[in-house]
Short mmCIF file of C-alpha atoms in Angstrom, two decimals:
data_model
loop_
_atom_site.label_atom_id
_atom_site.label_comp_id
_atom_site.label_asym_id
_atom_site.label_seq_id
_atom_site.Cartn_x
_atom_site.Cartn_y
_atom_site.Cartn_z
CA UNK A 28 0.00 0.00 0.00
CA UNK A 29 1.16 3.51 -0.75
CA UNK A 30 -0.30 5.27 2.26
CA UNK A 31 -0.53 4.39 5.94
CA UNK A 32 -3.94 3.23 7.17
CA UNK A 33 -5.34 4.09 10.60
CA UNK A 34 -7.83 2.09 12.65
CA UNK A 35 -9.20 1.91 16.19
CA UNK A 36 -11.00 5.20 16.65
CA UNK A 37 -14.37 5.51 18.34
CA UNK A 38 -16.40 7.07 21.13
CA UNK A 39 -15.10 6.84 24.70
CA UNK A 40 -16.01 8.47 28.00
CA UNK A 41 -13.61 10.86 29.74
CA UNK A 42 -11.00 8.88 31.65
CA UNK A 43 -11.28 5.95 29.26
CA UNK A 44 -8.76 4.42 26.87
CA UNK A 45 -8.45 3.75 23.16
CA UNK A 46 -5.80 2.04 21.07
CA UNK A 47 -5.10 3.32 17.58
CA UNK A 48 -3.16 1.35 15.01
CA UNK A 49 -1.34 2.47 11.90
CA UNK A 50 -0.58 -0.04 9.18
CA UNK A 51 2.43 1.53 7.54
CA UNK A 52 3.25 1.40 3.85
CA UNK A 53 6.21 -0.92 4.29
CA UNK A 54 8.68 1.79 3.36
CA UNK A 55 9.63 1.69 7.00
CA UNK A 56 11.70 -1.40 6.31
CA UNK A 57 14.37 1.03 5.20
CA UNK A 58 16.22 3.09 7.76
CA UNK A 59 15.71 6.74 8.71
CA UNK A 60 11.92 6.52 8.79
CA UNK A 61 9.78 8.29 11.33
CA UNK A 62 6.10 7.62 12.00
CA UNK A 63 4.04 10.39 13.51
CA UNK A 64 0.55 10.79 14.89
CA UNK A 65 -1.25 14.09 14.45
CA UNK A 66 -4.77 15.16 15.31
CA UNK A 67 -7.18 17.80 14.15
CA UNK A 68 -10.28 19.10 15.89
CA UNK A 69 -12.92 21.05 13.95
CA UNK A 70 -11.80 24.58 13.22
CA UNK A 71 -8.25 24.01 14.41
CA UNK A 72 -4.86 23.34 12.87
CA UNK A 73 -3.58 19.77 12.63
CA UNK A 74 -1.29 19.31 15.62
CA UNK A 75 1.50 16.94 16.56
CA UNK A 76 0.70 14.20 19.06
CA UNK A 77 3.56 11.69 19.06
CA UNK A 78 6.29 10.20 16.87
CA UNK A 79 8.63 7.23 16.82
CA UNK A 80 11.89 6.63 14.98
CA UNK A 81 11.55 3.29 13.22
CA UNK A 82 15.13 2.13 13.65
CA UNK A 83 15.98 3.42 17.14
CA UNK A 84 12.45 3.33 18.63
CA UNK A 85 13.07 6.78 20.11
CA UNK A 86 9.76 8.40 20.98
CA UNK A 87 8.54 11.99 21.16
CA UNK A 88 5.34 13.46 22.57
CA UNK A 89 3.49 16.73 22.74
CA UNK A 90 3.25 18.23 26.21
CA UNK A 91 -0.51 17.75 26.22
CA UNK A 92 -0.32 13.95 25.90
CA UNK A 93 2.97 13.06 27.58
CA UNK A 94 2.36 10.60 30.39
CA UNK A 95 -1.05 9.56 29.02
CA UNK A 96 -0.26 8.34 25.49
CA UNK A 97 2.31 5.75 24.42
CA UNK A 98 3.56 5.21 20.89
CA UNK A 99 5.20 1.92 19.93
CA UNK A 100 5.95 -0.17 16.87
CA UNK A 101 5.62 -3.80 15.85
CA UNK A 102 8.41 -4.43 13.41
CA UNK A 103 7.27 -7.75 11.87
CA UNK A 104 3.83 -6.34 11.16
CA UNK A 105 4.98 -2.88 10.09
CA UNK A 106 2.46 -1.32 12.44
CA UNK A 107 2.61 1.54 14.90
CA UNK A 108 0.28 1.75 17.88
CA UNK A 109 -0.87 4.75 19.86
CA UNK A 110 -2.18 3.72 23.27
CA UNK A 111 -4.28 6.54 24.69
CA UNK A 112 -5.18 6.51 28.39
CA UNK A 113 -6.92 8.98 30.69
CA UNK A 114 -8.64 10.54 27.71
CA UNK A 115 -10.08 14.02 27.98
CA UNK A 116 -12.69 15.86 25.88
CA UNK A 117 -9.84 17.97 24.52
CA UNK A 118 -8.39 14.85 22.90
CA UNK A 119 -11.34 14.71 20.51
CA UNK A 120 -10.47 14.95 16.84
CA UNK A 121 -9.46 13.09 13.73
CA UNK A 122 -6.20 11.25 14.29
CA UNK A 123 -3.82 10.87 11.37
CA UNK A 124 -0.82 8.61 10.91
CA UNK A 125 2.02 10.00 8.82
CA UNK A 126 5.33 8.72 7.45
CA UNK A 127 8.46 10.65 6.73
CA UNK A 128 12.13 10.05 6.07
CA UNK A 129 15.24 11.97 7.00
CA UNK A 130 13.41 14.13 9.54
CA UNK A 131 15.74 16.06 11.80
CA UNK A 132 14.88 16.28 15.47
CA UNK A 133 13.97 19.96 15.40
CA UNK A 134 11.36 19.25 12.68
CA UNK A 135 9.83 16.08 14.05
CA UNK A 136 6.74 17.94 15.31
CA UNK A 137 6.12 19.73 12.00
CA UNK A 138 3.42 18.23 9.80
CA UNK A 139 5.29 19.47 6.73
CA UNK A 140 8.10 17.03 7.52
CA UNK A 141 5.90 14.02 6.72
CA UNK A 142 5.30 13.01 3.11
CA UNK A 143 2.68 10.27 3.42
CA UNK A 144 -0.60 10.54 5.28
CA UNK A 145 -3.48 8.27 6.10
CA UNK A 146 -7.16 9.17 5.84
CA UNK A 147 -7.58 9.55 9.57
CA UNK A 148 -9.74 7.95 12.25
CA UNK A 149 -12.23 9.78 14.46
CA UNK A 150 -11.73 9.84 18.23
CA UNK A 151 -14.52 11.33 20.32
CA UNK A 152 -14.21 11.72 24.08
CA UNK A 153 -17.56 12.59 25.58
CA UNK A 154 -19.91 11.59 28.36
#
């Protein structure tokens, strides 16, 4: 597949958990790839959530999700998972998986650094 594919979104109550998965394109079998998760709420800019370096497994988080979300990868299956705990209404939005190569650390949170994007999966946190 040419683009990553997200799954696992849904409706959850505040304080609940969801697990998102990203089936990557397979390009990640080469080195220097980074997989990122971004989200976008209605009327807002698409914002960085988390990222993982494919080869080193180094992880990066936005301040708003650090300590609640965990990004990880499953090498044999070429998938990346975003485990989201202690969800808040402010976490509501469409979550996108993105792939990029050769991304320097200072640009890892910039959506323009990622070349390939999925269609997104809706996450709604509401009582």
